[in-house]
Amino acid sequence: MSHAAAFRALHHGRVPDDPLVLPGPWDAASARVFAAAGFPALATPSAGVAASLGYEDGRTPADEMFAAVARIVRAVDVPVSADVEGGYGLAPKELVERLLETGAVGCNLEDSTREGLKDPAEHAEWLAGVREEAGDRLFLNARIDTFVRGVEDPGAAIERAAAYVAAGADCVYPIAAPVAVLPLLRAGIQGPLNVLARPGEGPSPAELGGLGATRITFGPGLQRQAERAVREHAERLAARPER
């Protein structure tokens, strides 16, 4: 079975308290740590990769993001999905080609820009183009940004999810959806549902699975947690003993 087929299969046949947990590596070293721990697949976070490359979230040049993903893929033997933000303005054909060149088996594509939410019909049309170019070679995770853009009505996320699934998305990701609305989202959304977890905070992955999550990702949470640990070590090393 190819890595792409294996990755797709991981999203199906899961029981409620056993969602697919995908740690987010930000470089080759962290990817090896997560793979060695036994996780069956990984999903890069664009913000975490940006931090590792010295950029603010959303400011990483496309060439550097694709190169970083390729290094992560080469470092491990498990499938890797890549967060490529809004696609960097690339046409579907070029986006798919560049993703496949990295060795990634899936991608995360968001429906907002710095100016705000994209028109859902236009975004669905673009996703359909990505699906057509990718065929079954990429698992498409359509991120829905309504909640992070201040649209609290879960109906708006459900409507966008329906459009994106119809366009060929394999999974939808209403990022930052409140825990209380997860059962409603699960009831209204067809297919796999990606939910954001915060390391050390809120419900556990198993609890989120019980609320409807098919898969769990962490955004840049794991990278930021590691950065905090390094900062604490650095501060201890730099501390001067009182004389």
Coordinates of N, CA and C in Angstrom, one line a residue:
M1 N 0.8 -1.2 0.0 CA 0.0 0.0 0.0 C 0.9 1.2 0.0
S2 N 0.6 2.2 -0.8 CA 1.3 3.5 -0.9 C 1.1 4.3 0.4
H3 N 2.0 5.2 0.7 CA 1.8 6.1 1.8 C 0.6 6.9 1.7
A4 N 0.2 7.3 0.5 CA -1.1 8.1 0.4 C -2.3 7.2 0.7
A5 N -2.3 6.0 0.2 CA -3.4 5.1 0.5 C -3.5 4.7 2.0
A6 N -2.3 4.5 2.6 CA -2.2 4.2 4.0 C -2.7 5.3 4.8
F7 N -2.4 6.6 4.5 CA -2.8 7.7 5.2 C -4.3 7.9 5.1
R8 N -4.9 7.7 3.9 CA -6.3 7.8 3.8 C -7.0 6.8 4.6
A9 N -6.5 5.6 4.6 CA -7.1 4.5 5.4 C -7.2 4.8 6.9
L10 N -6.2 5.5 7.4 CA -6.1 5.8 8.8 C -7.3 6.6 9.3
H11 N -8.0 7.3 8.4 CA -9.1 8.2 8.7 C -10.4 7.4 8.8
H12 N -10.5 6.2 8.4 CA -11.7 5.5 8.4 C -11.7 4.3 9.3
G13 N -12.9 3.9 9.7 CA -13.1 2.8 10.6 C -12.7 3.0 12.0
R14 N -12.6 4.3 12.5 CA -12.1 4.5 13.8 C -13.3 4.5 14.8
V15 N -13.0 4.1 16.0 CA -14.1 4.2 17.0 C -14.0 5.6 17.7
P16 N -15.1 6.0 18.3 CA -15.2 7.4 18.8 C -14.1 7.8 19.8
D17 N -13.6 6.9 20.6 CA -12.6 7.3 21.6 C -11.2 7.1 21.1
D18 N -11.1 6.8 19.8 CA -9.7 6.5 19.2 C -9.5 7.3 18.0
P19 N -9.5 8.7 18.0 CA -9.3 9.5 16.8 C -7.8 9.3 16.4
L20 N -7.6 9.6 15.1 CA -6.2 9.6 14.6 C -5.5 10.9 15.1
V21 N -4.4 10.6 15.9 CA -3.6 11.7 16.5 C -2.4 12.0 15.6
L22 N -2.3 13.2 15.1 CA -1.2 13.6 14.2 C -0.4 14.7 14.8
P23 N 0.8 14.3 15.4 CA 1.6 15.4 15.9 C 2.2 16.2 14.8
G24 N 2.5 17.5 15.1 CA 3.0 18.4 14.1 C 4.5 18.7 14.2
P25 N 5.3 18.0 13.4 CA 6.7 18.3 13.4 C 7.0 19.6 12.7
W26 N 8.0 20.3 13.2 CA 8.4 21.6 12.6 C 9.8 21.5 11.9
D27 N 10.5 20.4 12.1 CA 11.7 20.1 11.4 C 12.0 18.6 11.3
A28 N 13.1 18.3 10.7 CA 13.4 16.8 10.6 C 13.6 16.2 11.9
A29 N 14.3 16.9 12.9 CA 14.6 16.3 14.2 C 13.3 16.0 14.9
S30 N 12.4 16.9 15.0 CA 11.1 16.7 15.7 C 10.3 15.6 15.0
A31 N 10.4 15.5 13.7 CA 9.6 14.5 13.0 C 10.1 13.1 13.4
R32 N 11.5 13.0 13.5 CA 12.0 11.7 13.9 C 11.6 11.3 15.3
V33 N 11.5 12.3 16.2 CA 11.1 12.0 17.6 C 9.6 11.5 17.6
F34 N 8.7 12.1 16.8 CA 7.3 11.7 16.8 C 7.2 10.3 16.1
A35 N 7.9 10.1 15.1 CA 7.8 8.8 14.4 C 8.4 7.7 15.3
A36 N 9.5 8.0 16.0 CA 10.0 7.0 16.9 C 9.1 6.6 18.0
A37 N 8.2 7.6 18.4 CA 7.3 7.4 19.5 C 6.2 6.4 19.0
G38 N 6.1 6.2 17.7 CA 5.1 5.2 17.3 C 3.9 5.8 16.6
F39 N 3.8 7.1 16.3 CA 2.7 7.7 15.6 C 2.7 7.2 14.2
P40 N 1.5 6.9 13.6 CA 1.5 6.3 12.3 C 1.6 7.3 11.2
A41 N 1.4 8.6 11.5 CA 1.5 9.6 10.5 C 1.8 10.9 11.2
L42 N 2.2 12.0 10.4 CA 2.4 13.3 10.9 C 1.8 14.3 10.1
A43 N 1.6 15.5 10.7 CA 1.0 16.6 9.9 C 1.7 17.9 10.3
T44 N 2.4 18.5 9.4 CA 3.2 19.7 9.7 C 2.3 20.9 10.0
P45 N 2.7 21.8 10.9 CA 1.9 23.0 11.1 C 2.7 24.2 10.5
S46 N 2.0 25.0 9.7 CA 2.7 26.0 9.0 C 3.3 27.0 9.9
A47 N 2.6 27.3 11.0 CA 3.2 28.3 12.0 C 4.4 27.7 12.7
G48 N 4.4 26.5 13.0 CA 5.6 25.9 13.7 C 6.8 25.8 12.7
V49 N 6.5 25.5 11.5 CA 7.6 25.5 10.5 C 8.1 26.9 10.3
A50 N 7.2 27.9 10.2 CA 7.6 29.3 10.1 C 8.5 29.7 11.2
A51 N 8.2 29.3 12.4 CA 9.0 29.7 13.6 C 10.4 29.1 13.5
S52 N 10.5 27.8 13.0 CA 11.7 27.1 12.9 C 12.6 27.8 11.8
L53 N 12.0 28.4 10.8 CA 12.7 29.1 9.8 C 13.0 30.6 10.0
G54 N 12.5 31.1 11.1 CA 12.7 32.5 11.5 C 11.7 33.4 10.9
Y55 N 10.5 32.9 10.5 CA 9.4 33.8 10.0 C 8.2 33.9 10.9
E56 N 7.5 35.0 10.8 CA 6.2 35.1 11.4 C 5.2 34.1 10.7
D57 N 4.2 33.7 11.5 CA 3.2 32.9 10.9 C 2.6 33.5 9.6
G58 N 2.5 32.8 8.6 CA 1.9 33.4 7.3 C 2.9 34.1 6.5
R59 N 4.1 34.2 6.9 CA 5.1 35.0 6.1 C 6.2 34.1 5.5
T60 N 6.1 32.8 5.6 CA 7.1 31.9 5.0 C 7.0 31.9 3.5
P61 N 8.1 32.2 2.7 CA 8.0 32.1 1.3 C 7.7 30.6 0.9
A62 N 7.0 30.5 -0.2 CA 6.5 29.2 -0.6 C 7.7 28.2 -0.8
D63 N 8.8 28.7 -1.5 CA 9.9 27.8 -1.7 C 10.5 27.2 -0.4
E64 N 10.6 28.1 0.6 CA 11.1 27.6 1.9 C 10.2 26.6 2.6
M65 N 8.9 26.9 2.5 CA 7.9 25.9 3.1 C 8.0 24.6 2.4
F66 N 8.0 24.6 1.1 CA 8.1 23.3 0.4 C 9.4 22.6 0.7
A67 N 10.5 23.3 0.8 CA 11.8 22.7 1.1 C 11.8 22.1 2.5
A68 N 11.2 22.8 3.4 CA 11.1 22.3 4.8 C 10.2 21.0 4.9
V69 N 9.1 21.0 4.2 CA 8.3 19.8 4.2 C 9.1 18.6 3.6
A70 N 9.8 18.9 2.5 CA 10.6 17.8 1.9 C 11.6 17.2 2.9
R71 N 12.3 18.1 3.7 CA 13.2 17.6 4.6 C 12.6 16.7 5.7
I72 N 11.4 17.1 6.1 CA 10.6 16.4 7.1 C 10.2 15.0 6.5
V73 N 9.7 15.0 5.3 CA 9.3 13.8 4.7 C 10.5 12.8 4.6
R74 N 11.6 13.3 4.1 CA 12.8 12.5 4.0 C 13.3 11.9 5.3
A75 N 13.0 12.5 6.4 CA 13.5 12.1 7.7 C 12.8 10.9 8.3
V76 N 11.6 10.6 7.8 CA 10.8 9.6 8.5 C 10.2 8.6 7.5
D77 N 9.8 7.5 8.0 CA 9.2 6.4 7.1 C 7.7 6.4 7.2
V78 N 7.1 7.4 7.9 CA 5.6 7.4 8.0 C 5.0 8.5 7.1
P79 N 3.8 8.4 6.7 CA 3.2 9.4 5.9 C 3.2 10.8 6.5
V80 N 3.4 11.8 5.7 CA 3.4 13.2 6.2 C 2.4 14.1 5.4
S81 N 1.5 14.8 6.1 CA 0.6 15.7 5.4 C 1.2 17.1 5.7
A82 N 1.1 18.0 4.7 CA 1.7 19.3 4.8 C 0.7 20.5 4.9
D83 N 0.9 21.3 5.9 CA 0.1 22.6 6.0 C 0.7 23.6 5.0
V84 N 0.0 23.9 3.9 CA 0.5 24.9 3.0 C -0.4 26.1 2.9
E85 N -0.9 26.4 4.1 CA -1.7 27.6 4.3 C -2.8 27.8 3.2
G86 N -2.8 28.9 2.5 CA -3.8 29.1 1.5 C -3.4 28.7 0.1
G87 N -2.2 28.0 -0.1 CA -1.8 27.6 -1.4 C -0.8 28.5 -2.0
Y88 N -0.5 29.6 -1.4 CA 0.5 30.6 -1.9 C 0.2 31.2 -3.2
G89 N -1.1 31.2 -3.5 CA -1.5 31.8 -4.8 C -1.2 31.0 -6.0
L90 N -0.9 29.7 -5.8 CA -0.5 28.8 -6.9 C -1.8 28.2 -7.5
A91 N -1.8 28.0 -8.8 CA -2.9 27.3 -9.5 C -2.9 25.9 -9.0
P92 N -4.0 25.2 -9.1 CA -4.1 23.8 -8.6 C -3.0 22.9 -9.2
K93 N -2.7 23.0 -10.4 CA -1.8 22.1 -11.1 C -0.4 22.3 -10.4
E94 N 0.1 23.5 -10.3 CA 1.4 23.8 -9.8 C 1.5 23.4 -8.3
L95 N 0.4 23.7 -7.6 CA 0.4 23.4 -6.1 C 0.5 21.8 -5.9
V96 N -0.3 21.1 -6.7 CA -0.2 19.6 -6.6 C 1.2 19.1 -7.0
E97 N 1.7 19.6 -8.0 CA 3.0 19.2 -8.5 C 4.1 19.4 -7.4
R98 N 4.0 20.6 -6.8 CA 5.0 20.9 -5.8 C 4.9 20.1 -4.5
L99 N 3.6 19.8 -4.1 CA 3.4 19.0 -3.0 C 3.9 17.6 -3.2
L100 N 3.6 17.0 -4.4 CA 4.1 15.7 -4.7 C 5.6 15.6 -4.8
E101 N 6.2 16.7 -5.2 CA 7.7 16.7 -5.2 C 8.3 16.6 -3.8
T102 N 7.6 17.1 -2.8 CA 8.1 17.0 -1.5 C 8.0 15.6 -0.9
G103 N 7.1 14.8 -1.5 CA 6.8 13.5 -0.9 C 5.6 13.5 0.1
A104 N 5.0 14.6 0.3 CA 3.8 14.7 1.2 C 2.6 13.9 0.6
V105 N 1.8 13.3 1.5 CA 0.7 12.5 1.0 C -0.7 13.3 1.2
G106 N -0.6 14.5 1.8 CA -1.8 15.2 2.0 C -1.5 16.7 2.2
C107 N -2.5 17.5 2.3 CA -2.2 18.9 2.6 C -3.4 19.5 3.3
N108 N -3.1 20.6 4.0 CA -4.0 21.4 4.7 C -4.2 22.7 4.0
L109 N -5.4 23.1 3.6 CA -5.6 24.3 2.8 C -6.7 25.1 3.5
E110 N -6.4 26.4 3.8 CA -7.3 27.2 4.6 C -8.1 28.1 3.7
D111 N -9.3 28.6 4.2 CA -10.2 29.4 3.4 C -10.2 30.8 3.9
S112 N -9.1 31.4 4.3 CA -9.1 32.8 4.6 C -7.7 33.4 4.2
T113 N -7.6 34.7 4.1 CA -6.4 35.4 3.9 C -6.3 36.4 5.0
R114 N -5.2 37.2 4.9 CA -5.1 38.3 5.9 C -6.2 39.3 5.8
E115 N -6.9 39.3 4.7 CA -8.0 40.3 4.5 C -9.3 39.7 5.1
G116 N -9.4 38.4 5.3 CA -10.6 37.8 5.9 C -11.0 36.5 5.2
L117 N -12.2 36.1 5.4 CA -12.7 34.8 4.9 C -12.8 34.9 3.3
K118 N -12.5 33.8 2.7 CA -12.7 33.7 1.2 C -14.2 33.5 0.9
D119 N -14.6 33.8 -0.3 CA -15.9 33.4 -0.7 C -16.0 31.9 -0.8
P120 N -16.9 31.3 -0.1 CA -16.9 29.8 0.0 C -17.1 29.1 -1.4
A121 N -17.9 29.7 -2.2 CA -18.2 29.1 -3.6 C -16.9 29.2 -4.4
E122 N -16.2 30.3 -4.3 CA -14.9 30.4 -5.1 C -13.9 29.5 -4.5
H123 N -13.8 29.4 -3.2 CA -12.8 28.5 -2.6 C -13.1 27.0 -2.9
A124 N -14.4 26.7 -2.9 CA -14.8 25.3 -3.3 C -14.4 25.0 -4.7
E125 N -14.6 26.0 -5.6 CA -14.2 25.8 -7.0 C -12.7 25.5 -7.1
W126 N -11.9 26.3 -6.4 CA -10.5 26.1 -6.4 C -10.1 24.7 -5.8
L127 N -10.7 24.3 -4.7 CA -10.5 23.0 -4.1 C -10.8 21.9 -5.1
A128 N -11.9 22.1 -5.9 CA -12.2 21.1 -6.9 C -11.1 20.9 -7.9
G129 N -10.5 22.1 -8.2 CA -9.4 22.0 -9.2 C -8.2 21.3 -8.6
V130 N -7.9 21.5 -7.3 CA -6.9 20.7 -6.6 C -7.2 19.2 -6.6
R131 N -8.4 18.9 -6.3 CA -8.8 17.5 -6.3 C -8.6 16.9 -7.7
E132 N -9.0 17.6 -8.7 CA -8.9 17.0 -10.0 C -7.5 16.8 -10.4
E133 N -6.6 17.7 -10.1 CA -5.2 17.5 -10.4 C -4.5 16.4 -9.5
A134 N -5.0 16.3 -8.3 CA -4.3 15.4 -7.4 C -4.8 14.0 -7.5
G135 N -6.1 13.8 -8.0 CA -6.6 12.5 -8.0 C -6.6 11.9 -6.6
D136 N -6.2 10.6 -6.5 CA -6.1 10.0 -5.1 C -4.7 10.1 -4.5
R137 N -3.9 10.9 -5.1 CA -2.5 11.0 -4.6 C -2.3 11.9 -3.4
L138 N -3.3 12.7 -3.1 CA -3.2 13.6 -2.0 C -4.5 13.6 -1.2
F139 N -4.4 13.6 0.1 CA -5.5 13.7 1.0 C -5.7 15.2 1.3
L140 N -6.9 15.7 1.0 CA -7.2 17.1 1.1 C -7.9 17.4 2.4
N141 N -7.3 18.2 3.2 CA -7.9 18.6 4.5 C -8.3 20.1 4.3
A142 N -9.6 20.4 4.3 CA -10.0 21.8 4.0 C -10.3 22.5 5.4
R143 N -9.4 23.4 5.7 CA -9.5 24.2 6.9 C -10.6 25.2 6.8
I144 N -11.5 25.3 7.8 CA -12.6 26.3 7.8 C -12.2 27.3 8.9
D145 N -12.1 28.6 8.5 CA -11.6 29.6 9.5 C -12.7 30.5 10.1
T146 N -14.0 30.1 10.0 CA -15.0 30.9 10.5 C -14.9 31.3 12.0
F147 N -14.5 30.3 12.8 CA -14.4 30.5 14.2 C -13.3 31.5 14.6
V148 N -12.1 31.3 13.9 CA -11.0 32.2 14.2 C -11.2 33.6 13.6
R149 N -12.2 33.7 12.7 CA -12.5 35.0 12.1 C -13.7 35.7 12.8
G150 N -14.2 35.1 13.9 CA -15.2 35.7 14.7 C -16.6 35.4 14.4
V151 N -16.8 34.4 13.5 CA -18.1 33.9 13.1 C -18.5 32.8 14.0
E152 N -19.3 33.0 15.0 CA -19.6 32.1 16.1 C -20.7 31.0 15.7
D153 N -21.5 31.3 14.7 CA -22.6 30.4 14.3 C -22.0 29.2 13.7
P154 N -22.2 28.0 14.3 CA -21.6 26.8 13.7 C -22.3 26.5 12.4
G155 N -23.4 27.0 12.1 CA -24.1 26.8 10.8 C -23.2 27.3 9.7
A156 N -22.5 28.3 9.9 CA -21.6 28.9 8.8 C -20.5 27.9 8.5
A157 N -20.0 27.2 9.5 CA -18.9 26.2 9.3 C -19.5 25.0 8.6
I158 N -20.7 24.6 9.0 CA -21.3 23.4 8.4 C -21.6 23.7 6.9
E159 N -22.1 24.9 6.6 CA -22.3 25.2 5.2 C -21.1 25.1 4.4
R160 N -20.0 25.7 4.9 CA -18.7 25.7 4.2 C -18.2 24.2 4.0
A161 N -18.4 23.5 5.1 CA -17.9 22.1 5.1 C -18.6 21.3 3.9
A162 N -19.9 21.5 3.8 CA -20.7 20.8 2.8 C -20.2 21.2 1.4
A163 N -19.9 22.5 1.2 CA -19.4 22.9 -0.1 C -18.0 22.3 -0.4
Y164 N -17.2 22.2 0.6 CA -15.8 21.7 0.4 C -15.8 20.2 0.2
V165 N -16.7 19.5 0.9 CA -16.8 18.0 0.7 C -17.3 17.8 -0.7
A166 N -18.3 18.5 -1.1 CA -18.8 18.3 -2.5 C -17.7 18.6 -3.5
A167 N -16.8 19.5 -3.2 CA -15.7 19.8 -4.1 C -14.6 18.8 -4.1
G168 N -14.6 17.8 -3.2 CA -13.7 16.8 -3.2 C -12.8 16.7 -2.0
A169 N -13.0 17.6 -0.9 CA -12.2 17.5 0.3 C -12.4 16.1 1.0
D170 N -11.3 15.6 1.5 CA -11.4 14.3 2.2 C -11.8 14.5 3.6
C171 N -11.5 15.7 4.2 CA -11.7 16.0 5.6 C -11.9 17.5 5.7
V172 N -12.6 17.9 6.7 CA -12.7 19.3 7.0 C -12.2 19.6 8.4
Y173 N -11.8 20.9 8.5 CA -11.1 21.3 9.8 C -11.6 22.7 10.2
P174 N -12.7 22.7 11.0 CA -13.1 24.0 11.6 C -12.3 24.4 12.7
I175 N -11.1 25.0 12.4 CA -10.1 25.3 13.4 C -10.7 26.1 14.5
A176 N -10.3 25.8 15.7 CA -10.7 26.6 16.9 C -12.1 26.5 17.2
A177 N -12.8 25.5 16.7 CA -14.2 25.4 17.1 C -14.4 25.1 18.6
P178 N -15.3 25.8 19.2 CA -15.5 25.6 20.7 C -15.9 24.1 20.9
V179 N -15.4 23.6 22.0 CA -15.7 22.2 22.4 C -17.2 21.9 22.4
A180 N -17.9 22.9 22.9 CA -19.4 22.7 23.1 C -20.1 22.5 21.8
V181 N -19.6 22.9 20.7 CA -20.3 22.8 19.4 C -19.8 21.6 18.6
L182 N -18.8 20.8 19.1 CA -18.3 19.7 18.3 C -19.4 18.7 18.0
P183 N -20.3 18.3 18.9 CA -21.3 17.3 18.6 C -22.2 17.8 17.5
L184 N -22.5 19.1 17.5 CA -23.3 19.7 16.4 C -22.6 19.7 15.1
L185 N -21.3 20.0 15.1 CA -20.6 19.9 13.9 C -20.5 18.5 13.3
R186 N -20.3 17.6 14.2 CA -20.2 16.2 13.8 C -21.5 15.7 13.2
A187 N -22.6 16.2 13.7 CA -23.9 15.8 13.2 C -24.2 16.4 11.8
G188 N -23.6 17.6 11.6 CA -23.9 18.3 10.3 C -22.9 18.1 9.3
I189 N -21.8 17.5 9.5 CA -20.7 17.4 8.6 C -20.5 16.0 8.1
Q190 N -20.3 15.8 6.8 CA -20.1 14.5 6.3 C -18.6 14.2 6.2
G191 N -18.3 13.0 6.6 CA -16.9 12.5 6.5 C -16.0 12.9 7.7
P192 N -14.7 12.7 7.5 CA -13.8 12.9 8.7 C -13.8 14.4 9.1
L193 N -13.6 14.5 10.4 CA -13.6 15.9 11.0 C -12.3 16.1 11.8
N194 N -11.5 17.1 11.5 CA -10.3 17.4 12.1 C -10.6 18.4 13.2
V195 N -10.1 18.1 14.4 CA -10.2 19.1 15.6 C -8.9 19.5 16.1
L196 N -8.7 20.7 16.5 CA -7.5 21.2 17.1 C -7.5 20.9 18.6
A197 N -6.4 20.4 19.0 CA -6.2 20.1 20.5 C -5.0 21.0 20.9
R198 N -5.1 21.4 22.2 CA -4.0 22.2 22.8 C -3.3 21.4 23.8
P199 N -2.0 21.2 23.6 CA -1.2 20.3 24.4 C -1.3 20.8 25.9
G200 N -1.7 19.9 26.8 CA -1.7 20.2 28.2 C -2.9 21.0 28.6
E201 N -3.8 21.3 27.7 CA -5.0 22.1 28.0 C -6.3 21.4 27.4
G202 N -7.4 21.6 28.1 CA -8.7 21.2 27.5 C -8.8 19.7 27.4
P203 N -9.8 19.2 26.7 CA -10.1 17.8 26.6 C -8.9 17.0 26.0
S204 N -8.8 15.8 26.3 CA -7.7 14.9 25.8 C -8.2 14.5 24.3
P205 N -7.2 13.9 23.5 CA -7.6 13.4 22.2 C -8.8 12.4 22.3
A206 N -8.7 11.5 23.3 CA -9.8 10.5 23.4 C -11.1 11.2 23.7
E207 N -11.1 12.2 24.5 CA -12.4 13.0 24.8 C -12.9 13.7 23.6
L208 N -11.9 14.3 22.9 CA -12.4 15.0 21.6 C -12.9 14.0 20.6
G209 N -12.4 12.8 20.6 CA -12.9 11.8 19.7 C -14.3 11.4 20.1
G210 N -14.6 11.4 21.4 CA -15.9 11.1 21.9 C -16.9 12.2 21.5
L211 N -16.4 13.4 21.3 CA -17.3 14.5 20.9 C -17.5 14.6 19.4
G212 N -16.8 13.8 18.7 CA -17.0 13.8 17.2 C -15.7 13.9 16.4
A213 N -14.6 14.1 17.0 CA -13.4 14.3 16.2 C -12.9 13.0 15.5
T214 N -12.6 13.0 14.2 CA -12.0 11.8 13.6 C -10.5 11.9 13.7
R215 N -9.9 13.1 13.6 CA -8.5 13.2 13.8 C -8.2 14.5 14.6
I216 N -7.0 14.4 15.2 CA -6.6 15.5 16.1 C -5.2 16.0 15.6
T217 N -5.2 17.4 15.5 CA -3.9 18.0 15.2 C -3.7 19.1 16.3
F218 N -2.5 19.6 16.3 CA -2.1 20.5 17.4 C -1.7 21.9 16.9
G219 N -1.8 22.2 15.6 CA -1.3 23.5 15.2 C 0.2 23.6 15.6
P220 N 0.6 24.8 15.9 CA 2.0 25.0 16.4 C 2.2 24.7 17.9
G221 N 1.2 24.1 18.5 CA 1.2 24.0 20.0 C 2.4 23.2 20.5
L222 N 2.8 22.1 19.8 CA 3.9 21.3 20.2 C 5.2 22.0 20.0
Q223 N 5.4 22.8 18.9 CA 6.6 23.5 18.7 C 6.7 24.6 19.7
R224 N 5.6 25.3 20.1 CA 5.7 26.3 21.1 C 6.0 25.8 22.5
Q225 N 5.5 24.6 22.7 CA 5.8 23.9 24.0 C 7.3 23.6 24.1
A226 N 7.9 23.1 23.0 CA 9.3 22.8 23.0 C 10.1 24.1 23.1
E227 N 9.7 25.1 22.5 CA 10.4 26.4 22.5 C 10.4 26.9 24.0
R228 N 9.3 26.8 24.7 CA 9.2 27.2 26.1 C 10.2 26.4 26.9
A229 N 10.3 25.1 26.6 CA 11.3 24.3 27.4 C 12.7 24.7 27.1
V230 N 13.0 25.0 25.9 CA 14.4 25.5 25.6 C 14.7 26.8 26.2
R231 N 13.6 27.7 26.2 CA 13.8 29.0 26.9 C 14.1 28.9 28.3
E232 N 13.4 28.0 29.0 CA 13.6 27.8 30.4 C 15.0 27.3 30.7
H233 N 15.5 26.3 29.9 CA 16.8 25.8 30.0 C 17.9 27.0 29.8
A234 N 17.6 27.8 28.8 CA 18.5 28.9 28.5 C 18.6 29.9 29.6
E235 N 17.4 30.2 30.2 CA 17.4 31.1 31.3 C 18.1 30.6 32.5
R236 N 18.0 29.3 32.8 CA 18.8 28.7 33.9 C 20.3 28.7 33.6
L237 N 20.7 28.5 32.4 CA 22.1 28.5 32.1 C 22.7 29.9 32.2
A238 N 21.8 30.9 31.8 CA 22.3 32.3 31.8 C 22.2 32.9 33.1
A239 N 21.6 32.3 34.1 CA 21.4 32.9 35.4 C 22.8 33.0 36.1
R240 N 23.0 34.1 36.8 CA 24.3 34.4 37.5 C 24.0 34.1 39.0
P241 N 24.8 33.3 39.6 CA 24.6 33.1 41.1 C 24.9 34.4 41.8
E242 N 24.2 34.6 42.9 CA 24.4 35.8 43.7 C 25.8 35.7 44.4
R243 N 26.5 36.8 44.5 CA 27.8 36.8 45.2 C 27.7 37.3 46.6

